[in-house]
Amino acid sequence: MEINLSFEQEEFIKLALEGNNILVDACIGSGKTTSIQMLCDKYSKEKRILYLTYSKLLKFDAKQKIKSSNTSVFSFHGFAYYMLKQNGINSSNDNAIKLYLANQIIPLKYDVLIIDEYQDIDTEMSNLLLSIKKQNPNIQIIAVGDMDQKIFDKTTLDIKEFITSFLDSHIKLSFTFSYRISNNHAAMLGRIWNKEINGINDECKIEYKDASQALKFLIEQNPSEILCLGSRNGLMTRVLNILEEVATHKWNKKTVYASIKDVDQNVKPNSDTAIFTTYDSAKGLEKPICLVFDFSEQYWNLRLNHLDSKYEILRNVFCVAASRGKNHIIFVHSQFENPLTEEILRISNNNKDKKSQNTYLISEMFDHKYEEDLTKLYSYLEIKEVETANNLIIDIKTNDDLIDLSPCIGVYQEALYFNQYKIENEINKYLEVENEKYWIDYYKKFNANNNRSINELILFFIALQTKQQRYIKQTNIEFVNEFEKLAINNRLKTLFTKDENVQVSCHIAFEKDKNNLEIFAIGLADVLMDNVVYELKFVNELKNTHFLQTAAYMLALGLQKGMLWNVRNNQLFEIRIKNKDEFKKYIAYTITKHRYLIDKNIELENNNDSMLDTKNELSNSSNSNDLIDNSKTVTLYTKFNDIDTSNSNIENEFNFAVIDVETNFFDKVISIGVVIAKSNDFKVVDTNYWIIKENSKFPAIYSKSLLGPLCRYDHYTGYDIETYDLAIEKLIDFLNKYNVKHWFSYTSFDYRHLPKLSNIFQYHDISIVAKNKNFNDFIPDYFETFRNGALKRGYGAESIYRLVTKNDEYFETHNGLIDAIDELIIMYALELDIESFIQNKRLKKKRGDIDKYIETNFSINLILNKIKNKNSNNIKYSNRNTNETNLLVYNRLKDGYIDTKDSNVSDESNNKRYLDDTNLKQKENNYINTSKINFPIQKKTSPKNPHINIKSKKKLSKNTKNDLIKLIIVIPIAVIVLIIFLAIHYSRK
């Protein structure tokens, strides 16, 4: 087909063929890439042309259209990768330019260098261009792009200054005619960008529809002609779900590409498929019909309010999205939102107040940041590849037609192997945070009988995250076959047991900068073992951000070493951080895109971080029993043969505290429970409990347990406290009141969340003693332990409590006060002197009956009387039946759900105290309303015994006997039925 060029394009080709350096500013839809391709075909065959473009998509398009054999088309990274290969150097695509520059590769000789989309180059790419020019000083340079189409804010490079300097003497040209859009629409975009755009496509129609009209329109269209742009969590995805439900024959996984991320897509669209993606991925895409969702004030303000957003970039993102349809552009609006106007888009809001506090997800916080900053961060890491025995690739298919299965496989490898990873728990957490009634109801129906397979639940989880129901309704359930399943299992077991500590919650709290900006990073580390954090990937190629992510988990957990493992190809890397303090500051600087202010003179220092001593390591690890290197002879515990201190005081009697904290999904403390006891007999002296209002407004896994022992007492309001800092102040005053010097908790989780206590009081981890056979006489001989006597698994507070109290019906409530009490009970039941927990020495002390101890010390009436005395002006409560034994009352309080028949307290009244604050922001109200959902009261079942695969000498339980009786009856009946069936079958023959 013959292409008619504008006079601007003809002038460009003429001047280029004359040998001039040219810089072209080309508006949207002006045919700049077509002009470059036609120019390449017109050059003399003797000319060696290097054509560099930003993306693979543009590279493939150019290769298909350019006919001349003397033109080499590459992306920037692709060119570096190719040259490294030519020089016998292996590299990942991500590090190709770095290695190219580091090895001072000499490029081939070229006569013409053409740069397409120059506005998207970064510092590394600019250095690559300079190296090419250095080896080819007389090369002709042509750069074509549009600074107003710069939608990637990924570099600190001043591109305008660089490109002007790089071209030296050059001619500036403009392409002002847009072949894609109409004149009115082009004029509007031109006014926003303050540039001339002349739309010459009078056939391009602009329309406005609501969602139902858009749905009806799409049903009648050919998918190959459709491009839809919008938020993945918005109206666009809901329309897609309905479309694939009602018109499956036309709209399905074979005809529709729906992106789930903006970078590193595992599945690529083609010209025959509909595309559903975000504004940020719209660059280079065009279709005859484009539907633009979420083009609203609300979505604009949401994006603009991000800490790292820039007005100019966001304006470009929205305007580029509004120009992708060649024949028809439809803006799909919601009745609940206001359309985005030209006036709003033209007003620069770079000085708009940003949030003073921001929370980032560790798994995502390095995405879309400045490449130069990521390179600087990467330089803080010491990385060593660890040799592995088998590097065979586990080649699992990562797509089901146009559905990307890569996130499913990432979840699958952990859900398949690790006992602690429960996909049902992950789903429930996500549902509670998002609080979308549609998905909550959907899950109730989907898993009504609790009989879904792991694969089905994983697909639902990914559907929940992406909001795409195609994962549930169209994806092949067996996306991993038996051979691949076995391969994953065998590879993981080379490093891990099935009972490792997985999905470990952690956070980084950055100090406020001088502008009072406060940021946090939260995440879930994949595996914590032997004081090392492991980050597991299942990808074609590891990227630098994967290494930074692992290092961030190390920082969050206070660890010296991390391991990054690509399970797919068995690549394993050991990671250490050279200077943790500077690394931490530079993370904050990087993820906020320089909004977080740091000392500009920060320089890389030698790694002088000293190794933590044993005590500090134990205090900073939630899996501290695994700190010991079992290949060496290490004496951590000094064992005394039953030294009885019942009648002696190693130290004069003193008061000590046991403290427990609970956190929300942002890893902020929502409640603190403390019990103070005497060191000699562990008798309770006092208790206290605070619910932190600023943090408890947000969702938490155990938010229904917040009121704990007080939830059965009407309209309790006594222990609400406004802020975390105020709660810490009250806690310190309370401990000082009783002259407390030592405080305890089960694992160092609480220690990490109460850092201000470490400078005032001495901390001790109860679990170090409780889970070690040298101290805990209740641990049977057949339980698996490390050489130092510590349990390999099953050492959580709930398991240990059951063991030492012989109460198999016990459940951990996750209420701060009750859990603190339970941890004190563990200490009492172990029959050890308080010094055993302080000095890690076995000092036996005989105790009284455990049930009597609980009855005497933990009466609900005793607790409430103390509360009444302390907060008489704030407390409102009604007495219940005081004839019940204290122990019965205590045990009944340990139900994680509210028994409305017994307590006459509903979910609504239980959470009523949250709903009175009318000054809360709307977003916080959405979170708070999570607690109003009426989940059915669930009957608790006993968790699986962590030592189930160990031969036990215990007698069979009643339930086990009943199961055996059923089997004895059922099996003979099944055999008889089978015999009858076979007899009938052969008689017919």
Coordinates of C-alpha atoms in Angstrom, one line a residue, residues 251-688:
W251 CA -14.6 -12.6 24.1
N252 CA -12.3 -15.1 25.9
K253 CA -8.7 -16.1 26.7
K254 CA -7.9 -16.7 23.0
T255 CA -9.2 -13.3 21.8
V256 CA -8.5 -11.0 24.7
Y257 CA -5.2 -9.9 26.3
A258 CA -5.7 -8.4 29.7
S259 CA -2.5 -7.1 31.4
I260 CA -1.8 -7.8 35.1
K261 CA 1.3 -5.6 35.4
D262 CA 3.0 -2.8 33.5
V263 CA 6.5 -4.3 33.3
D264 CA 7.9 -7.7 32.5
Q265 CA 4.7 -9.0 31.0
N266 CA 4.9 -12.8 30.4
V267 CA 2.2 -12.7 27.7
K268 CA 2.2 -10.4 24.7
P269 CA -0.8 -9.2 22.7
N270 CA -0.9 -9.5 18.9
S271 CA -2.8 -7.7 16.2
D272 CA -5.7 -10.2 16.3
T273 CA -6.5 -9.7 20.0
A274 CA -8.4 -7.1 22.0
I275 CA -6.2 -5.4 24.6
F276 CA -7.2 -4.4 28.1
T277 CA -4.4 -2.5 29.9
T278 CA -3.5 0.6 31.8
Y279 CA -2.8 4.2 30.7
D280 CA 0.8 3.6 31.7
S281 CA 1.1 0.8 29.1
A282 CA -0.7 2.7 26.3
K283 CA 2.5 4.0 24.7
G284 CA 2.9 2.6 21.2
L285 CA -0.5 1.0 21.1
E286 CA -3.3 1.9 18.8
K287 CA -6.5 0.2 17.5
P288 CA -9.4 1.4 15.4
I289 CA -11.5 1.7 18.5
C290 CA -10.3 2.8 21.9
L291 CA -12.4 2.8 25.1
V292 CA -11.0 5.0 27.8
F293 CA -12.2 4.2 31.4
D294 CA -11.6 6.2 34.6
F295 CA -11.0 9.5 32.8
S296 CA -12.3 11.3 35.9
E297 CA -11.3 13.9 38.5
Q298 CA -11.3 11.2 41.1
Y299 CA -8.8 9.0 39.3
W300 CA -6.6 12.0 38.4
N301 CA -6.5 13.2 42.0
L302 CA -5.8 9.7 43.3
R303 CA -2.8 9.4 41.0
L304 CA -1.6 13.0 41.6
N305 CA -1.7 12.5 45.3
H306 CA 1.0 9.8 45.2
L307 CA 4.1 11.0 46.9
D308 CA 6.3 10.3 43.8
S309 CA 4.0 11.7 41.2
K310 CA 4.8 14.6 38.8
Y311 CA 2.2 16.7 37.2
E312 CA 4.0 16.8 33.8
I313 CA 4.3 13.0 33.6
L314 CA 0.8 12.3 34.8
R315 CA -0.6 14.8 32.3
N316 CA 1.2 13.0 29.5
V317 CA -0.1 9.7 30.7
F318 CA -3.7 10.8 30.6
C319 CA -3.4 12.7 27.3
V320 CA -1.6 9.8 25.6
A321 CA -4.4 7.4 26.8
A322 CA -6.9 9.8 25.3
S323 CA -5.4 9.6 21.8
R324 CA -5.1 5.8 21.0
G325 CA -8.1 5.2 18.8
K326 CA -7.7 5.6 15.1
N327 CA -11.4 5.7 14.2
H328 CA -13.4 5.9 17.4
I329 CA -12.6 7.0 20.9
I330 CA -15.1 6.3 23.6
F331 CA -14.8 7.8 27.1
V332 CA -16.6 5.5 29.5
H333 CA -17.9 7.3 32.6
S334 CA -19.2 6.3 36.0
Q335 CA -22.3 8.0 37.5
F336 CA -20.3 8.3 40.8
E337 CA -17.4 10.2 39.3
N338 CA -16.9 13.6 37.6
P339 CA -15.4 13.7 34.1
L340 CA -11.9 15.0 33.8
T341 CA -11.9 18.4 32.1
E342 CA -9.4 20.2 30.0
E343 CA -9.2 22.9 32.6
I344 CA -8.1 20.5 35.3
L345 CA -5.5 18.9 33.0
R346 CA -4.0 22.3 32.2
I347 CA -3.4 23.3 35.8
S348 CA 0.0 22.3 37.1
N349 CA -0.2 20.8 40.6
N350 CA 3.4 20.0 41.3
N351 CA 3.1 22.0 44.5
K352 CA 0.0 20.2 45.7
D353 CA 0.4 19.0 49.3
K354 CA 1.5 15.4 49.4
K355 CA 0.9 12.9 52.2
S356 CA 3.3 13.3 55.1
Q357 CA 3.2 9.6 55.8
N358 CA 3.3 6.9 53.2
T359 CA 3.5 3.1 53.3
Y360 CA 5.2 1.0 50.6
L361 CA 5.1 -2.7 49.8
I362 CA 8.6 -4.1 49.8
S363 CA 7.6 -6.4 46.9
E364 CA 6.7 -3.4 44.7
M365 CA 8.6 -0.4 46.1
F366 CA 11.5 -0.6 43.6
D367 CA 9.2 -0.6 40.5
H368 CA 9.1 2.6 38.3
K369 CA 11.9 4.3 40.2
Y370 CA 14.9 6.2 38.7
E371 CA 17.3 3.8 37.1
E372 CA 20.2 5.8 38.4
D373 CA 19.0 5.4 42.0
L374 CA 18.5 1.7 41.6
T375 CA 22.0 1.3 40.2
K376 CA 23.4 3.2 43.2
L377 CA 21.4 1.0 45.6
Y378 CA 22.6 -2.1 43.8
S379 CA 26.2 -1.0 44.5
Y380 CA 25.6 -1.3 48.2
L381 CA 25.2 -5.0 47.8
E382 CA 27.8 -7.7 48.0
I383 CA 26.5 -10.6 45.8
K384 CA 28.0 -14.0 45.5
E385 CA 26.6 -16.8 43.4
V386 CA 26.3 -20.1 45.2
E387 CA 27.1 -23.2 43.2
T388 CA 24.2 -25.6 43.0
A389 CA 24.3 -29.3 41.9
N390 CA 21.5 -29.2 39.3
N391 CA 20.8 -26.3 37.0
L392 CA 18.2 -28.0 34.9
I393 CA 15.3 -25.7 34.1
I394 CA 11.9 -26.6 35.4
D395 CA 10.1 -25.5 32.3
I396 CA 6.5 -24.8 33.3
K397 CA 4.2 -23.3 30.8
T398 CA 3.6 -19.7 32.0
N399 CA 0.5 -18.9 30.0
D400 CA -2.9 -20.4 29.2
D401 CA -3.5 -18.8 25.8
L402 CA -3.5 -15.1 26.7
I403 CA -3.8 -15.6 30.5
D404 CA -0.5 -15.0 32.3
L405 CA 0.1 -17.8 34.8
S406 CA 3.4 -16.6 36.2
P407 CA 1.9 -15.2 39.5
C408 CA 0.0 -18.5 39.9
I409 CA 3.3 -20.5 39.7
G410 CA 5.0 -18.2 42.1
V411 CA 2.3 -18.8 44.7
Y412 CA 2.0 -22.5 43.8
Q413 CA 5.6 -23.4 44.7
E414 CA 5.1 -22.1 48.3
A415 CA 1.6 -23.4 48.8
L416 CA 2.6 -26.9 47.4
Y417 CA 5.7 -27.4 49.6
F418 CA 5.4 -25.5 52.9
N419 CA 3.1 -26.6 55.6
Q420 CA 2.8 -23.2 57.1
Y421 CA 1.7 -21.6 53.9
K422 CA -2.1 -21.7 53.8
I423 CA -3.6 -20.3 50.7
E424 CA -7.0 -20.0 52.5
N425 CA -5.4 -17.6 55.0
E426 CA -4.0 -15.5 52.3
I427 CA -7.4 -15.2 50.6
N428 CA -9.1 -14.3 53.9
K429 CA -6.5 -11.6 54.7
Y430 CA -6.9 -10.0 51.3
L431 CA -10.7 -10.1 51.6
E432 CA -10.5 -8.3 54.9
V433 CA -8.2 -5.6 53.7
E434 CA -10.1 -4.9 50.4
N435 CA -13.5 -5.2 52.0
E436 CA -15.3 -5.7 48.7
K437 CA -18.7 -7.2 49.3
Y438 CA -18.9 -8.7 45.8
W439 CA -15.7 -10.7 46.2
I440 CA -16.5 -11.7 49.8
D441 CA -19.9 -13.1 48.7
Y442 CA -18.2 -14.7 45.6
Y443 CA -15.7 -16.5 47.8
K444 CA -18.4 -17.8 50.1
K445 CA -20.2 -19.4 47.2
F446 CA -17.0 -20.5 45.5
N447 CA -15.7 -22.3 48.5
A448 CA -19.0 -23.1 50.3
N449 CA -18.1 -26.7 50.9
N450 CA -14.4 -26.1 51.7
N451 CA -13.5 -28.7 49.2
R452 CA -11.6 -26.7 46.6
S453 CA -8.1 -27.9 45.6
I454 CA -4.9 -25.9 46.1
N455 CA -4.9 -25.1 42.4
E456 CA -8.4 -23.8 42.4
L457 CA -7.8 -21.6 45.5
I458 CA -4.6 -20.2 44.0
L459 CA -6.5 -19.3 40.8
F460 CA -9.1 -17.6 43.0
F461 CA -6.4 -15.7 44.9
I462 CA -4.9 -14.4 41.7
A463 CA -8.3 -13.5 40.4
L464 CA -8.9 -11.6 43.6
Q465 CA -5.6 -9.7 43.2
T466 CA -6.1 -8.9 39.5
K467 CA -9.9 -8.7 39.7
Q468 CA -10.0 -10.8 36.6
Q469 CA -12.5 -13.7 36.8
R470 CA -11.0 -15.4 33.8
Y471 CA -8.5 -17.0 36.3
I472 CA -11.4 -18.8 37.9
K473 CA -13.7 -19.4 34.9
Q474 CA -11.3 -20.0 31.9
T475 CA -7.9 -21.1 33.2
N476 CA -6.9 -24.8 33.2
I477 CA -7.0 -25.9 36.8
E478 CA -4.1 -28.3 36.4
F479 CA -1.7 -25.5 35.3
V480 CA 1.2 -27.5 36.8
N481 CA 1.5 -31.2 35.8
E482 CA 2.6 -34.0 38.1
F483 CA 6.1 -34.1 36.7
E484 CA 6.6 -30.4 37.2
K485 CA 5.1 -30.6 40.7
L486 CA 7.6 -33.3 41.6
A487 CA 10.4 -31.3 40.2
I488 CA 9.5 -28.2 42.3
N489 CA 9.1 -30.4 45.4
N490 CA 12.5 -32.1 44.9
R491 CA 14.3 -28.8 44.3
L492 CA 12.8 -27.0 47.3
K493 CA 13.7 -29.9 49.6
T494 CA 17.4 -29.5 48.8
L495 CA 17.3 -26.5 51.0
F496 CA 14.2 -26.5 53.1
T497 CA 12.1 -28.8 55.3
K498 CA 8.4 -28.5 54.8
D499 CA 8.0 -26.9 58.2
E500 CA 10.1 -23.8 57.7
N501 CA 9.0 -20.4 58.9
V502 CA 7.3 -18.8 55.8
Q503 CA 5.5 -15.6 55.0
V504 CA 7.2 -13.7 57.8
S505 CA 5.7 -10.3 58.5
C506 CA 8.3 -7.5 58.6
H507 CA 8.7 -3.8 58.2
I508 CA 11.2 -0.9 57.9
A509 CA 10.4 2.3 59.8
F510 CA 12.4 5.2 58.3
E511 CA 13.2 8.2 60.5
K512 CA 11.4 11.4 59.7
D513 CA 13.3 13.6 57.3
K514 CA 13.8 17.3 58.0
N515 CA 10.5 18.1 56.4
N516 CA 8.8 15.7 58.8
L517 CA 8.1 13.2 56.0
E518 CA 7.5 9.7 57.5
I519 CA 7.5 6.6 55.4
F520 CA 7.3 2.9 56.1
A521 CA 7.9 -0.3 54.1
I522 CA 6.1 -3.5 54.9
G523 CA 6.2 -7.0 53.5
L524 CA 6.1 -10.7 53.9
A525 CA 9.4 -12.5 53.5
D526 CA 9.2 -15.9 51.8
V527 CA 11.3 -18.0 54.2
L528 CA 13.2 -17.3 57.4
M529 CA 15.7 -20.1 58.2
D530 CA 18.9 -20.2 60.3
N531 CA 18.8 -16.4 60.7
V532 CA 18.8 -16.0 56.9
V533 CA 15.9 -14.7 54.8
Y534 CA 15.2 -16.5 51.5
E535 CA 13.4 -14.8 48.6
L536 CA 12.0 -17.3 46.2
K537 CA 11.4 -16.5 42.5
F538 CA 10.2 -18.5 39.5
V539 CA 11.2 -16.4 36.6
N540 CA 13.0 -16.6 33.3
E541 CA 15.6 -14.2 34.5
L542 CA 16.5 -12.5 37.8
K543 CA 16.5 -8.7 37.8
N544 CA 18.3 -6.2 39.9
T545 CA 15.1 -5.3 41.7
H546 CA 14.8 -8.9 42.9
F547 CA 18.2 -8.5 44.7
L548 CA 17.1 -5.1 46.2
Q549 CA 13.9 -6.7 47.4
T550 CA 15.8 -9.4 49.2
A551 CA 18.1 -6.9 50.8
A552 CA 15.1 -4.9 52.0
Y553 CA 13.8 -8.0 53.7
M554 CA 17.2 -8.4 55.4
L555 CA 17.0 -4.8 56.6
A556 CA 13.4 -5.3 57.8
L557 CA 14.3 -8.4 59.8
G558 CA 17.7 -7.1 61.1
L559 CA 19.7 -9.9 59.3
Q560 CA 23.2 -10.0 58.0
K561 CA 22.6 -12.4 55.1
G562 CA 19.9 -13.0 52.5
M563 CA 19.5 -15.6 49.8
L564 CA 17.8 -15.0 46.4
W565 CA 16.8 -18.3 44.7
N566 CA 15.3 -18.6 41.3
V567 CA 13.7 -22.0 41.7
R568 CA 13.1 -22.3 38.0
N569 CA 16.8 -22.6 37.0
N570 CA 18.3 -23.3 40.5
Q571 CA 20.3 -20.1 40.5
L572 CA 21.2 -19.1 44.1
F573 CA 22.8 -15.9 45.3
E574 CA 24.1 -14.9 48.7
I575 CA 23.5 -11.2 49.5
R576 CA 25.1 -8.9 52.1
I577 CA 24.7 -5.2 52.6
K578 CA 27.9 -3.1 52.8
N579 CA 26.6 -0.2 54.9
K580 CA 23.1 -0.7 56.3
D581 CA 22.6 2.8 57.6
E582 CA 23.3 4.5 54.3
F583 CA 21.5 1.7 52.3
K584 CA 18.4 2.4 54.4
K585 CA 18.5 6.1 53.9
Y586 CA 19.1 5.7 50.1
I587 CA 16.1 3.3 49.9
A588 CA 13.9 6.1 51.3
Y589 CA 15.4 8.6 48.9
T590 CA 14.9 6.2 46.0
I591 CA 11.3 5.0 46.6
T592 CA 10.0 8.5 47.2
K593 CA 11.9 9.8 44.1
H594 CA 13.9 12.3 46.1
R595 CA 11.0 13.6 48.2
Y596 CA 12.6 12.1 51.3
L597 CA 15.6 14.3 52.0
I598 CA 19.0 12.9 52.8
D599 CA 22.6 14.2 53.1
K600 CA 23.7 14.8 49.6
N601 CA 27.3 13.9 50.6
I602 CA 26.5 10.3 51.4
E603 CA 29.4 8.2 50.1
L604 CA 29.9 4.5 49.9
E605 CA 31.8 3.3 52.9
N606 CA 33.5 0.0 53.5
N607 CA 31.3 -2.6 55.1
N608 CA 32.2 -2.2 58.8
D609 CA 29.0 -3.6 60.2
S610 CA 30.0 -5.9 63.0
M611 CA 28.4 -9.2 63.4
L612 CA 25.7 -9.2 66.1
D613 CA 26.5 -11.1 69.2
T614 CA 24.4 -14.1 70.0
K615 CA 22.1 -12.3 72.4
N616 CA 21.3 -9.6 69.8
E617 CA 20.8 -12.2 67.1
L618 CA 18.4 -14.1 69.2
S619 CA 16.5 -10.9 70.0
N620 CA 16.1 -10.0 66.4
S621 CA 15.0 -13.3 64.9
S622 CA 11.6 -14.8 65.0
N623 CA 13.2 -18.1 64.4
S624 CA 16.0 -17.9 66.9
N625 CA 16.5 -21.6 67.5
D626 CA 17.9 -22.0 64.0
L627 CA 20.8 -19.6 64.7
I628 CA 23.0 -22.4 65.7
D629 CA 25.4 -23.8 63.1
N630 CA 24.8 -27.5 63.7
S631 CA 28.0 -28.5 62.0
K632 CA 30.0 -26.8 64.8
T633 CA 30.2 -27.5 68.5
V634 CA 28.4 -24.6 70.0
T635 CA 27.4 -24.3 73.6
L636 CA 24.6 -21.8 74.0
Y637 CA 22.7 -23.3 76.9
T638 CA 24.4 -24.3 80.1
K639 CA 22.6 -27.3 81.5
F640 CA 22.4 -27.9 85.2
N641 CA 21.2 -31.3 86.4
D642 CA 17.9 -30.3 88.1
I643 CA 19.2 -27.6 90.4
D644 CA 16.2 -27.0 92.6
T645 CA 15.8 -23.4 93.6
S646 CA 12.4 -23.7 95.2
N647 CA 13.6 -22.7 98.6
S648 CA 16.1 -20.1 97.6
N649 CA 16.3 -16.7 96.0
I650 CA 19.1 -16.3 93.5
E651 CA 18.1 -12.6 93.5
N652 CA 15.8 -10.7 95.8
E653 CA 12.2 -10.9 94.6
F654 CA 11.3 -8.4 92.0
N655 CA 8.6 -7.7 89.5
F656 CA 8.8 -8.5 85.8
A657 CA 6.5 -8.0 82.8
V658 CA 5.2 -10.1 80.0
I659 CA 4.1 -8.0 77.0
D660 CA 2.3 -8.9 73.8
V661 CA 1.4 -6.7 70.9
E662 CA -0.9 -7.1 67.9
T663 CA -0.5 -5.4 64.6
N664 CA -2.5 -4.4 61.6
F665 CA -1.9 -5.2 57.9
F666 CA 0.5 -2.2 57.7
D667 CA 2.5 -3.7 60.6
K668 CA 1.5 -0.9 63.0
V669 CA 0.8 -1.8 66.6
I670 CA -2.9 -1.8 67.3
S671 CA -2.9 -3.0 70.9
I672 CA -0.5 -3.7 73.8
G673 CA -1.2 -6.1 76.6
V674 CA 1.0 -6.4 79.7
V675 CA 0.9 -8.5 82.8
I676 CA 3.2 -7.9 85.8
A677 CA 4.1 -10.7 88.1
K678 CA 6.4 -11.5 91.0
S679 CA 9.6 -13.2 90.2
N680 CA 9.4 -15.8 93.0
D681 CA 6.0 -17.3 92.6
F682 CA 4.8 -15.7 89.3
K683 CA 1.8 -14.3 91.1
V684 CA 0.1 -11.6 89.1
V685 CA 0.6 -8.1 90.5
D686 CA -1.3 -6.1 87.8
T687 CA -2.4 -6.0 84.2
N688 CA -2.9 -3.3 81.6

